[in-house]
Amino acid sequence: MATNIPPHNLREIAAAVKLLIESPESTLDDLLQHVKGPDFPTAGIALVGKEGEQLRHAYGEGHGRVIMHARTVVEESTRAGRTMIVVTELPYQVNKAALIEKIADLVRDKKIEGIADLRDESDRSGMRVVIELKREGQTAQIKNLLYKFTAMRSTFAINMMAIVDGQPRRIGLKRALELWIDHRRVVITRRSEFQLEKARDREHILVGLLRAIDLLDFVIAAIRGADSANHALTLLQGAVELPERVLALIEDRDLSLDDLVEQGAINNPFSFSEVQARAILDMQLRRLAALERQNLQDEYQEVIERIAYLEDLLANPRKIDFLIRDDIQELSDKYGDERRTEIVEADASEFREEDLVAHQESVFTLTRRGYIKRTPLEEFRAQRRGGQGAKGAQVRDEDAIIKLAVCDTHDNLLIFTNRGKVYHLKGFDVPDSRRQAKGVYITNLIEMASDEHVTTILTVRDYERDYLLLATRNGIIKKTPLPEFEEVRRNGKIAMRLDDGDDLIAARLATDASNVLLVSNKGQASRFTIDDLRAASRTSGGVRGMKLPSAGYVVGVETVDDGDALLIITDKGYGKRTLISEYPVHRRGGQGVKTLNITDKTGDVAACRIVREDQELMIVSVDGVMIRTSVDKISLLGRVTQGVTVMRIGEGDKVAAIAAITLSNAAGQDRQLALSAAALALGTSGNGTSPSNGSSAELPEDDSSPDDGVEESPEGDDEDE
């Protein structure tokens, strides 16, 4: 049986005990008004959860945890331009020397960068561990790294186990205090019973001593006339008649027994008990003085009063409770001190990785061979439509970029595969890379099967939307409540049950008010209301959303309103914007209407996206060429037109994916980018050949990023409609 009960503040516990004695019906919340939490001798800071829910759980159930933090202050260094993090208090049971050694190891191993110096300036006035930062060191980030990798942030596991009625039991705070009060009742009762017994014994002896002093001459005569100590003991107990020589001795002293011996009794005035007789024989001669007699009389009176007090105490249990209350108050007054540990009602869960990573809007790309990377968005300059783009990733001849997402490093990436599974990453889980770097293999980050490949990457900031729409290559669609995707493990979960020969290719967020638009590679689009879809569980299959022509497959799904504009991009870089109002609402399952005039010059539809004029568009080709252009530079054309040149595509290259970037202004703040991403898995590889699966995908969501400058290249010529 293991138990781990944290230390507490004596004054707070005393106050809680007093409350429980005076009001036994008090609740846990009432007790927590006095007991703020553990109080560690090393002080520090204790995180007990939002509104103290973790502490309330621990004190209610008898087990839980609190997170202990070192207390730090930030000071300016004597070296110009440098800052110091000074540790003044440590978590409970953390060794200072071991902590300093651990920090030094982390700096040496380059797990924490930005620390220039580390020294211990502690003295008798208190602890002072100084961590001096380099000029470029970020205080908040380094503090979080220290909390993450060292004992400056520790967990105290509360396990309030106790032996109750001979059995180990886990008990909460109220039960623990009740059991302690019960224990004190037993202790005080037993103590009082013991003291009462001793007081009564003393009273009996004092009665004998006082009577012996009253019969002093007779007692002395009896003792002098006794043959031995045992004979004297017997005489004093009145068990035998006084011997003749004792009577003669009494007569010689002119003492009379007539008034002492009761009628019919034996010829002996004494009736002491054995205990009294022994006390008389053991009494020193100095006790015969008048002053000593008064002392005996005073002691007798005190004993009588003590007996009366103890008898009254044992007869009234409530008085025992008040004695417990007074005792602990006395201890509190004598030994209590101020609380040392600061209690903070903040989230006490494990440090999230986002606390260690700065917010940064980034571009995420994935190649067909499975290499994923993250690049700061600011590395890509904006161009006018028709620009040639910049090299965004170094890919091998047999590889191709197939996915693109733009979001904050703190956002969630839901990664869907052709087999209908979903995986989860945080943006910062993907290593930061230079624009032309290859990246890392995605199976180093998620546990995909060998026959799985990514078809959709959806960025999600939170899970408060109503639904997630999932579409397959063969036109099957499903809506599932988004919260079902909030908890996804490293090895993934089933997102949608698929028919044989079908692939999951697209995902979108939706609400109850959404219209759904499915777009095929052959330039058809089907619009219907989301009410046509019944909410289905995560592991179920879908229903037919669109009827496809021969060699047709779905390239994207969008949630739309009449005021929206749909952007269409083709394999060969042609594109246009068309108002959604031009797309009639039909029943689910139809083949839809034409959304783009497909020709050999345009190629098939590669991707679609709902856009606004204040957005910018990022396009990436399978060879890794990227362009960033303004949406308002792309013509707003009719539904059946072929569009204009948006990106000039090189020989053998094709459009791979797009992402829409929304610029927004906030008064008094820096401009930010609210980002949404869409990615497409094309039926091409880097050398222009078709892949075995030929699947496509799209991904979306809005987010934010800092604005960067816009450099424009010459505008391309519009093509005929």
XYZ file of C-alpha atoms in Angstrom:
721
model
C 0.000 0.000 0.000
C 1.458 3.329 -1.069
C 0.348 6.687 0.229
C 1.474 10.153 -0.711
C -0.250 12.953 1.184
C 1.162 16.437 0.541
C 2.078 18.786 3.399
C -0.432 21.488 4.260
C -0.535 24.757 6.132
C -1.256 24.259 9.848
C -3.460 27.330 10.117
C -5.614 26.241 7.177
C -6.035 22.700 8.487
C -6.881 24.050 11.957
C -9.540 26.302 10.437
C -11.017 23.371 8.479
C -11.103 21.186 11.610
C -12.844 23.931 13.567
C -15.408 24.328 10.780
C -16.076 20.588 10.639
C -16.495 20.368 14.427
C -18.808 23.345 14.619
C -20.715 22.405 11.424
C -20.419 18.656 10.756
C -22.636 19.004 7.669
C -20.026 21.214 5.918
C -19.284 20.226 2.310
C -15.971 19.858 0.517
C -16.437 23.288 -1.046
C -16.903 24.733 2.445
C -13.635 23.151 3.568
C -11.827 24.427 0.471
C -12.644 27.950 1.561
C -10.044 27.357 4.272
C -7.738 24.705 2.757
C -6.372 26.395 -0.366
C -4.231 23.420 -1.347
C -0.895 21.819 -0.471
C 1.662 24.073 1.182
C 5.163 22.865 0.441
C 8.084 23.897 2.652
C 10.067 24.878 -0.460
C 7.249 27.272 -1.495
C 6.969 27.550 -5.281
C 3.760 27.654 -7.309
C 1.080 24.945 -7.478
C -1.256 24.727 -10.481
C -4.581 23.194 -9.447
C -6.599 23.409 -12.660
C -9.153 25.856 -13.951
C -11.281 27.025 -11.026
C -9.386 24.490 -8.929
C -11.100 21.464 -10.532
C -8.033 19.223 -10.247
C -7.592 20.073 -6.579
C -11.294 19.557 -5.927
C -11.078 16.157 -7.629
C -8.014 15.164 -5.607
C -9.582 16.224 -2.313
C -12.918 14.681 -3.251
C -11.693 11.312 -4.542
C -8.496 11.013 -2.545
C -6.220 10.863 -5.556
C -5.056 13.321 -8.185
C -2.120 15.580 -8.814
C -0.906 19.112 -8.623
C 1.714 20.622 -10.886
C 4.536 22.329 -9.014
C 6.403 25.187 -10.668
C 9.571 26.939 -9.686
C 9.152 30.635 -8.998
C 11.163 32.819 -11.334
C 11.716 36.511 -11.825
C 13.129 38.224 -14.887
C 15.865 40.762 -14.296
C 18.090 42.855 -16.491
C 21.681 41.667 -16.593
C 24.635 43.890 -15.879
C 25.717 43.014 -19.402
C 24.041 45.385 -21.816
C 21.127 43.974 -23.739
C 20.892 40.726 -21.795
C 18.163 39.327 -19.583
C 18.351 36.951 -16.631
C 15.850 34.354 -15.452
C 16.346 34.078 -11.678
C 14.952 31.007 -9.896
C 14.036 31.894 -6.293
C 11.877 28.913 -5.252
C 11.910 25.261 -6.337
C 9.228 22.568 -6.386
C 9.014 20.255 -3.386
C 11.846 17.674 -3.119
C 13.799 19.086 -6.093
C 17.543 19.181 -5.498
C 19.087 22.486 -6.514
C 22.490 21.062 -7.477
C 20.885 18.359 -9.628
C 18.714 20.976 -11.334
C 21.698 23.159 -12.217
C 23.536 20.139 -13.598
C 20.502 19.176 -15.693
C 20.208 22.664 -17.194
C 23.911 22.622 -18.038
C 23.495 19.255 -19.783
C 20.569 20.554 -21.838
C 22.579 23.583 -22.937
C 25.568 21.393 -23.743
C 23.392 19.015 -25.795
C 21.771 22.016 -27.541
C 18.285 20.957 -26.459
C 17.922 24.445 -25.025
C 19.573 27.270 -26.911
C 19.823 30.910 -25.968
C 21.441 30.490 -22.516
C 24.768 32.285 -22.116
C 25.587 31.659 -18.443
C 24.368 29.626 -15.477
C 25.393 30.263 -11.875
C 24.262 29.745 -8.285
C 24.138 32.941 -6.232
C 22.222 31.452 -3.286
C 23.203 32.560 0.222
C 21.684 32.668 3.689
C 19.209 35.283 2.522
C 17.596 32.822 0.083
C 17.843 30.862 -3.146
C 19.048 32.559 -6.311
C 19.880 30.470 -9.387
C 20.719 32.832 -12.247
C 20.168 31.819 -15.885
C 21.603 34.540 -18.102
C 20.302 34.602 -21.662
C 21.989 35.475 -24.894
C 20.916 38.686 -26.566
C 18.720 36.782 -29.021
C 17.281 34.512 -26.332
C 13.488 34.654 -25.913
C 12.620 34.711 -22.222
C 9.171 33.099 -22.441
C 10.289 30.327 -24.761
C 13.352 29.437 -22.677
C 11.288 29.428 -19.482
C 8.836 27.025 -21.078
C 11.678 24.799 -22.268
C 13.089 24.759 -18.738
C 9.681 23.807 -17.370
C 9.395 21.122 -20.047
C 12.756 19.422 -19.687
C 13.786 20.010 -16.068
C 12.395 19.552 -12.571
C 11.471 23.246 -12.484
C 8.088 21.806 -13.332
C 7.230 18.677 -11.369
C 4.154 16.670 -10.540
C 3.078 15.750 -7.027
C 0.829 12.705 -7.216
C -1.701 12.831 -4.396
C -2.676 9.406 -3.058
C -4.495 9.749 0.252
C -4.403 6.142 1.469
C -4.981 5.364 5.137
C -5.752 2.384 7.367
C -9.438 2.654 8.265
C -10.906 -0.036 10.530
C -7.916 -2.228 9.791
C -8.258 -1.932 6.007
C -6.450 0.350 3.528
C -8.835 2.962 2.185
C -8.470 5.918 -0.175
C -10.075 8.912 1.484
C -10.880 12.485 0.525
C -10.130 15.624 2.490
C -13.403 15.719 4.439
C -13.223 12.036 5.296
C -9.587 12.424 6.358
C -10.468 15.269 8.716
C -13.456 13.334 10.067
C -11.278 10.303 10.741
C -8.680 12.500 12.437
C -11.380 14.045 14.614
C -12.675 10.541 15.445
C -9.132 9.518 16.330
C -8.745 12.520 18.588
C -12.042 11.644 20.254
C -10.736 8.167 21.011
C -7.409 9.540 22.239
C -9.032 12.135 24.485
C -11.574 9.623 25.802
C -8.905 7.073 26.649
C -6.657 9.734 28.083
C -9.474 11.132 30.209
C -10.472 7.683 31.441
C -6.871 6.987 32.383
C -6.514 10.353 34.105
C -9.831 9.822 35.930
C -8.664 6.472 37.214
C -5.386 7.961 38.424
C -7.209 10.895 40.044
C -9.539 8.572 41.912
C -6.594 6.512 43.100
C -4.891 9.656 44.323
C -8.077 10.810 46.021
C -8.236 7.508 47.897
C -4.646 7.895 49.091
C -5.143 11.514 50.097
C -8.221 10.581 52.148
C -6.109 8.006 53.984
C -3.240 10.394 54.585
C -5.515 13.115 55.916
C -7.261 10.644 58.263
C -3.899 9.313 59.387
C -2.851 12.829 60.338
C -6.092 13.189 62.315
C -5.195 9.942 64.195
C -1.531 10.724 64.213
C -0.779 9.738 67.845
C -2.669 6.453 67.524
C -0.969 5.716 64.185
C 2.495 6.397 65.634
C 1.726 4.281 68.693
C 0.480 1.435 66.517
C 3.523 1.561 64.264
C 5.958 1.714 67.219
C 4.247 -1.190 68.860
C 4.177 -3.382 65.754
C 6.545 -6.339 65.520
C 7.351 -5.722 61.851
C 6.416 -3.660 58.805
C 3.920 -6.299 57.714
C 2.457 -6.325 61.230
C 2.125 -2.520 61.093
C 0.448 -2.808 57.678
C -2.058 -5.273 59.122
C -2.722 -3.102 62.152
C -3.408 -0.017 60.017
C -5.894 -1.970 57.926
C -7.839 -2.790 61.146
C -7.720 -6.469 60.344
C -6.623 -7.529 63.875
C -7.038 -6.257 67.410
C -4.346 -4.072 68.796
C -1.834 -6.059 70.854
C -1.708 -5.541 74.622
C 1.584 -3.746 74.412
C 0.121 -1.334 71.903
C -2.842 -0.700 74.174
C -0.487 -0.179 77.081
C 1.499 2.277 75.023
C -1.689 4.138 74.247
C -2.683 4.218 77.922
C 0.751 5.540 78.900
C 0.090 8.485 76.605
C -3.322 9.083 78.135
C -5.053 8.281 74.813
C -8.554 6.846 74.799
C -9.982 4.524 72.174
C -13.562 4.727 73.384
C -14.559 7.453 70.931
C -12.753 5.786 68.040
C -13.861 2.197 68.275
C -17.421 1.610 67.136
C -19.822 -0.359 69.307
C -19.341 -4.066 68.777
C -16.209 -3.596 66.682
C -12.925 -5.217 67.367
C -10.478 -3.392 69.567
C -8.878 -1.425 66.617
C -9.683 2.178 65.538
C -8.063 1.808 62.090
C -9.805 0.833 58.820
C -7.318 1.963 56.158
C -7.130 0.114 52.852
C -3.930 -1.642 51.957
C -3.032 1.151 49.515
C -3.688 3.790 52.158
C -1.768 1.834 54.800
C 1.254 1.519 52.540
C 1.097 5.258 51.742
C 1.003 6.002 55.490
C 4.003 3.788 56.143
C 5.876 5.410 53.235
C 5.010 8.952 54.332
C 8.005 11.050 55.353
C 8.044 12.663 58.789
C 8.161 16.158 57.255
C 4.639 15.586 55.957
C 3.471 15.809 59.569
C 4.091 19.567 59.655
C 1.058 21.820 59.653
C 2.020 23.375 56.293
C 2.315 19.984 54.679
C -1.095 19.085 56.000
C -2.482 22.177 54.264
C -0.720 21.145 51.063
C -2.370 17.743 51.279
C -5.708 19.424 51.842
C -5.179 21.672 48.783
C -4.115 18.747 46.656
C -7.182 16.820 47.760
C -9.413 19.705 46.673
C -7.695 19.906 43.274
C -8.100 16.183 42.749
C -11.788 16.380 43.620
C -12.253 19.158 41.053
C -10.239 17.241 38.441
C -12.405 14.177 38.956
C -15.547 16.247 38.523
C -14.155 17.793 35.285
C -13.165 14.429 33.783
C -16.466 12.817 34.681
C -18.332 15.700 33.058
C -16.085 15.544 29.960
C -16.647 11.822 29.484
C -20.373 12.250 29.986
C -20.606 14.952 27.245
C -19.056 14.004 23.821
C -19.691 17.504 22.501
C -17.307 18.874 25.117
C -14.677 16.473 23.790
C -15.168 18.008 20.311
C -14.726 21.500 21.686
C -11.563 20.352 23.443
C -10.246 19.068 20.082
C -11.080 22.437 18.537
C -9.320 24.343 21.312
C -6.274 22.068 21.201
C -5.689 22.522 17.474
C -6.294 26.257 17.737
C -3.629 26.406 20.415
C -1.226 24.531 18.133
C -2.093 26.873 15.265
C -1.453 29.954 17.385
C 1.842 28.574 18.630
C 3.329 26.976 15.526
C 1.272 28.215 12.543
C 2.778 30.458 9.880
C 1.811 32.104 6.605
C 1.289 30.014 3.480
C 4.439 29.553 1.417
C 3.172 27.900 -1.771
C 1.128 30.080 -4.103
C -1.997 28.361 -5.422
C -2.839 29.246 -9.027
C -6.155 28.164 -10.519
C -4.830 27.442 -13.975
C -4.822 24.442 -16.277
C -2.577 21.907 -14.615
C -2.483 19.412 -17.475
C 0.747 18.488 -19.218
C 2.432 21.409 -20.908
C 1.172 21.626 -24.444
C 3.818 21.754 -27.124
C 2.385 25.036 -28.390
C 3.686 26.644 -25.219
C 7.169 25.882 -26.522
C 6.672 27.055 -30.104
C 6.136 30.559 -31.399
C 3.049 31.241 -33.535
C 4.035 31.277 -37.192
C 1.980 31.012 -40.351
C 3.536 28.286 -42.447
C 3.163 26.440 -45.721
C 2.939 22.653 -45.437
C 3.712 20.536 -48.479
C 3.613 16.784 -49.011
C 5.132 14.885 -51.912
C 3.854 11.701 -53.515
C 6.756 9.773 -51.993
C 5.617 10.940 -48.561
C 8.013 13.780 -47.696
C 6.370 16.512 -45.642
C 7.829 19.846 -44.581
C 6.904 23.179 -43.050
C 8.164 26.499 -44.425
C 7.385 30.011 -43.101
C 4.784 31.663 -45.312
C 6.782 34.874 -45.443
C 9.393 33.144 -47.625
C 6.934 33.193 -50.530
C 6.407 36.567 -52.189
C 3.108 37.469 -53.854
C 2.892 37.749 -57.676
C 0.287 38.764 -60.213
C -1.629 35.986 -61.912
C 0.250 34.433 -64.782
C 3.538 34.597 -62.896
C 6.097 31.853 -63.217
C 6.404 31.127 -59.479
C 9.358 30.276 -57.261
C 10.937 26.942 -56.471
C 9.270 25.794 -53.275
C 10.665 22.310 -52.697
C 13.455 20.176 -54.058
C 11.822 16.990 -55.347
C 13.360 14.034 -57.119
C 12.463 13.358 -60.748
C 10.178 10.465 -59.771
C 8.519 12.455 -56.948
C 5.852 15.186 -57.017
C 4.181 17.607 -54.619
C 0.566 16.523 -54.109
C -0.594 18.353 -50.964
C -0.530 21.953 -49.802
C -1.833 23.476 -46.587
C -1.323 26.907 -45.052
C -1.984 27.371 -41.338
C -0.535 28.394 -37.987
C 2.029 26.168 -36.308
C -0.413 25.746 -33.402
C -3.292 24.493 -35.548
C -4.376 20.871 -35.902
C -3.682 18.908 -39.069
C -6.177 16.131 -39.755
C -4.501 13.868 -42.288
C -6.830 11.597 -44.267
C -5.643 8.659 -46.345
C -7.020 6.785 -49.327
C -8.089 3.934 -47.031
C -10.484 6.158 -45.101
C -8.311 6.615 -42.028
C -7.519 9.875 -40.256
C -4.350 10.850 -38.381
C -3.556 13.914 -36.293
C -0.562 16.236 -36.097
C -0.032 19.682 -34.652
C 1.486 22.140 -37.086
C 4.710 22.309 -35.085
C 5.052 18.502 -35.207
C 6.255 18.948 -38.784
C 9.923 20.055 -38.726
C 10.675 23.547 -39.971
C 12.601 23.448 -43.252
C 14.125 25.811 -45.753
C 12.013 26.531 -48.802
C 14.039 24.235 -51.060
C 14.591 21.440 -48.522
C 13.089 18.004 -49.111
C 11.468 17.589 -45.671
C 10.996 14.435 -43.579
C 9.199 11.210 -44.346
C 5.631 11.401 -43.034
C 5.742 7.901 -41.533
C 8.262 9.298 -39.067
C 5.380 11.390 -37.717
C 2.332 9.113 -38.070
C 1.943 5.324 -38.208
C 0.610 4.757 -41.731
C 0.349 1.340 -43.340
C 2.617 0.578 -46.286
C -0.289 0.602 -48.759
C -1.690 3.906 -47.472
C -1.077 7.344 -48.910
C -2.332 10.778 -47.900
C -5.191 12.175 -49.949
C -6.400 15.088 -47.822
C -4.945 17.396 -45.198
C -7.495 19.475 -43.302
C -6.444 22.246 -40.927
C -8.633 22.750 -37.852
C -8.155 25.393 -35.173
C -10.887 24.043 -32.883
C -13.620 21.431 -32.997
C -16.645 23.682 -32.516
C -17.938 23.335 -36.076
C -21.000 21.138 -36.582
C -19.863 18.593 -39.120
C -17.051 17.205 -41.206
C -17.898 16.393 -44.832
C -16.007 13.499 -46.404
C -16.093 12.739 -50.138
C -14.659 9.840 -52.122
C -13.226 9.544 -55.606
C -16.362 7.737 -56.793
C -18.745 10.454 -55.590
C -19.768 9.003 -52.206
C -20.245 11.596 -49.452
C -20.842 11.539 -45.690
C -21.296 14.072 -42.891
C -20.061 13.243 -39.378
C -20.093 15.395 -36.215
C -16.673 17.047 -36.015
C -16.120 16.323 -32.272
C -15.797 12.629 -33.194
C -12.413 13.540 -34.704
C -11.078 15.493 -31.723
C -9.213 12.582 -30.135
C -7.078 10.894 -32.776
C -4.076 8.809 -31.766
C -0.750 8.446 -33.535
C -1.869 5.183 -35.140
C -5.000 6.848 -36.504
C -8.733 6.132 -36.538
C -11.276 5.053 -39.118
C -12.792 8.180 -40.700
C -15.077 6.530 -43.273
C -15.911 3.001 -44.390
C -15.154 2.696 -48.112
C -16.418 0.431 -50.862
C -13.941 -1.737 -52.738
C -12.009 0.252 -55.328
C -12.915 3.636 -53.836
C -10.637 6.218 -52.198
C -11.276 9.023 -49.720
C -10.176 12.235 -51.458
C -11.688 15.323 -49.805
C -12.824 16.770 -46.491
C -14.529 20.037 -45.531
C -16.001 21.657 -42.414
C -19.734 22.377 -42.526
C -22.691 23.657 -40.499
C -26.424 22.910 -40.612
C -26.922 25.917 -42.908
C -24.410 24.807 -45.540
C -24.986 23.872 -49.169
C -22.684 21.198 -50.553
C -20.882 21.447 -53.898
C -19.066 18.470 -55.425
C -16.731 19.088 -58.396
C -15.400 16.443 -60.781
C -12.274 16.408 -62.919
C -14.436 16.562 -66.045
C -15.799 20.007 -65.195
C -19.138 19.007 -63.639
C -20.462 20.408 -60.341
C -23.379 19.172 -58.228
C -24.965 21.439 -55.600
C -27.405 20.216 -52.928
C -28.407 21.111 -49.375
C -26.664 19.503 -46.426
C -30.087 18.390 -45.178
C -29.948 15.757 -47.924
C -27.238 14.078 -45.845
C -28.060 12.214 -42.657
C -25.455 12.532 -39.904
C -23.471 9.303 -39.735
C -20.995 7.895 -37.260
C -17.280 8.079 -37.857
C -16.932 4.394 -38.796
C -19.916 4.229 -41.174
C -19.983 4.571 -44.945
C -21.600 7.306 -47.005
C -24.276 7.853 -49.648
C -24.063 8.800 -53.321
C -23.416 12.501 -53.688
C -22.738 12.826 -57.419
C -23.183 10.715 -60.532
C -19.918 10.657 -62.489
C -19.259 10.202 -66.222
C -16.851 7.644 -67.619
C -13.274 8.313 -66.412
C -14.650 10.950 -64.075
C -13.786 11.318 -60.405
C -14.387 13.881 -57.686
C -11.604 16.432 -57.110
C -13.150 18.461 -54.314
C -16.049 19.231 -52.031
C -17.048 22.723 -50.832
C -19.635 24.226 -48.513
C -21.212 27.186 -50.338
C -23.704 30.083 -50.234
C -25.125 32.174 -53.084
C -22.791 35.076 -52.344
C -19.663 32.931 -52.670
C -17.387 32.597 -55.672
C -15.906 29.274 -56.753
C -12.317 29.208 -58.005
C -11.493 26.469 -60.508
C -7.892 25.588 -61.445
C -6.981 23.112 -64.189
C -3.984 20.861 -64.703
C -2.394 23.337 -67.120
C -2.781 26.435 -64.946
C -6.051 27.803 -66.304
C -8.524 29.176 -63.827
C -11.490 31.420 -63.192
C -13.940 32.547 -60.538
C -17.672 31.885 -60.878
C -20.518 33.003 -58.619
C -22.183 30.166 -56.733
C -25.562 31.673 -57.605
C -25.016 30.277 -61.126
C -25.115 26.741 -59.733
C -28.696 25.558 -59.213
C -29.604 23.458 -56.185
C -30.575 19.914 -57.159
C -31.187 16.713 -55.294
C -28.192 14.762 -54.078
C -26.968 12.076 -56.479
C -27.321 13.912 -59.798
C -24.551 14.485 -62.340
C -24.676 18.249 -61.822
C -24.047 21.075 -64.265
C -21.013 22.199 -66.237
C -18.601 24.362 -64.240
C -15.748 24.705 -66.773
C -15.334 24.175 -70.494
C -12.711 21.396 -70.647
C -10.341 21.480 -73.669
C -6.939 20.043 -74.491
C -5.495 23.486 -73.766
C -6.939 23.669 -70.256
C -6.626 20.067 -69.177
C -8.881 18.495 -66.562
C -9.969 20.275 -63.391
C -7.213 19.994 -60.784
C -8.711 21.775 -57.768
C -11.521 24.019 -56.610
C -11.842 26.478 -53.756
C -14.343 29.026 -52.415
C -12.470 32.364 -52.458
C -12.976 36.083 -51.794
C -11.482 39.093 -53.545
C -9.452 40.103 -50.490
C -7.642 36.768 -50.540
C -4.408 35.656 -52.074
C -3.952 32.324 -53.799
C -0.984 29.993 -53.470
C -0.521 27.399 -56.199
C 2.056 24.610 -56.294
C 2.955 22.352 -59.196
C 3.996 18.708 -59.069
C 7.577 19.787 -59.791
C 7.569 21.967 -56.668
C 7.106 25.373 -58.324
C 4.977 27.723 -56.196
C 3.234 31.003 -56.987
C 1.344 33.397 -54.723
C -1.083 35.762 -56.441
C -4.092 37.952 -55.607
C -7.531 36.405 -56.111
C -8.981 39.644 -57.493
C -6.558 39.371 -60.433
C -8.338 36.174 -61.520
C -11.307 36.984 -63.772
C -14.889 36.484 -62.590
C -16.419 34.542 -65.500
C -19.495 32.520 -66.358
C -20.012 28.931 -65.346
C -19.349 27.319 -68.753
C -16.209 29.297 -69.737
C -12.661 27.906 -69.818
C -10.941 30.635 -67.796
C -7.648 32.525 -68.013
C -4.020 31.693 -67.412
C -3.385 31.820 -63.669
C 0.009 30.073 -63.613
C 2.347 29.285 -66.461
C 3.073 25.562 -66.312
C 6.332 24.148 -67.633
C 6.652 21.258 -70.028
C 5.590 18.014 -68.354
C 4.477 19.820 -65.184
C 0.947 20.118 -63.773
C -0.873 21.987 -61.025
C -0.758 19.945 -57.825
C -2.487 21.946 -55.087
C -3.828 25.343 -54.070
C -4.291 27.306 -50.850
C -6.315 30.481 -50.221
C -4.863 33.139 -47.908
C -7.186 35.777 -46.413
C -5.710 39.155 -45.437
C -7.479 40.980 -42.587
C -6.839 44.165 -40.570
C -7.479 44.724 -36.849
C -7.511 48.237 -35.386
C -4.404 49.002 -33.393
C -2.820 45.649 -34.233
C -0.447 44.265 -36.792
C -1.995 42.875 -39.948
C -2.547 39.155 -39.794
C -3.303 36.414 -42.249
C -6.347 34.261 -41.648
C -5.489 31.181 -43.653
C -7.379 28.372 -45.279
C -5.751 25.506 -47.100
C -6.815 23.224 -49.937
C -4.721 20.404 -51.390
C -5.201 18.079 -54.335
C -3.716 14.671 -55.086
C -3.357 14.621 -58.858
C -3.177 11.685 -61.183
C 0.394 12.663 -62.202
C 3.932 12.161 -61.024
C 6.912 14.403 -61.489
C 7.730 13.041 -64.930
C 4.182 13.505 -66.189
C 3.110 9.844 -65.987
C -0.090 8.738 -64.305
C 0.157 7.132 -60.890
C -1.371 3.790 -60.107
C -4.129 5.194 -57.937
C -4.927 8.376 -59.866
C -6.712 9.795 -56.817
C -7.324 13.421 -55.978
C -7.888 15.366 -52.780
C -8.592 18.766 -51.327
C -8.242 20.319 -47.884
C -9.442 23.607 -46.321
C -9.687 25.844 -43.222
C -9.240 29.505 -42.242
C -6.384 30.762 -40.043
C -4.111 33.790 -39.526
C -0.546 34.922 -40.300
C 1.567 38.105 -40.420
C 1.355 40.058 -43.651
C 4.397 40.291 -45.872
C 5.234 42.532 -48.774
C 3.794 41.934 -52.249
C 6.076 41.920 -55.255
C 4.360 41.745 -58.611
C 5.483 40.127 -61.833
C 4.095 41.102 -65.241
C 0.481 40.081 -65.626
C -0.220 37.245 -68.045
C -2.614 37.664 -70.940
C -6.227 36.583 -70.576
C -7.322 33.712 -72.722
C -10.528 33.758 -74.716
C -13.550 32.588 -72.842
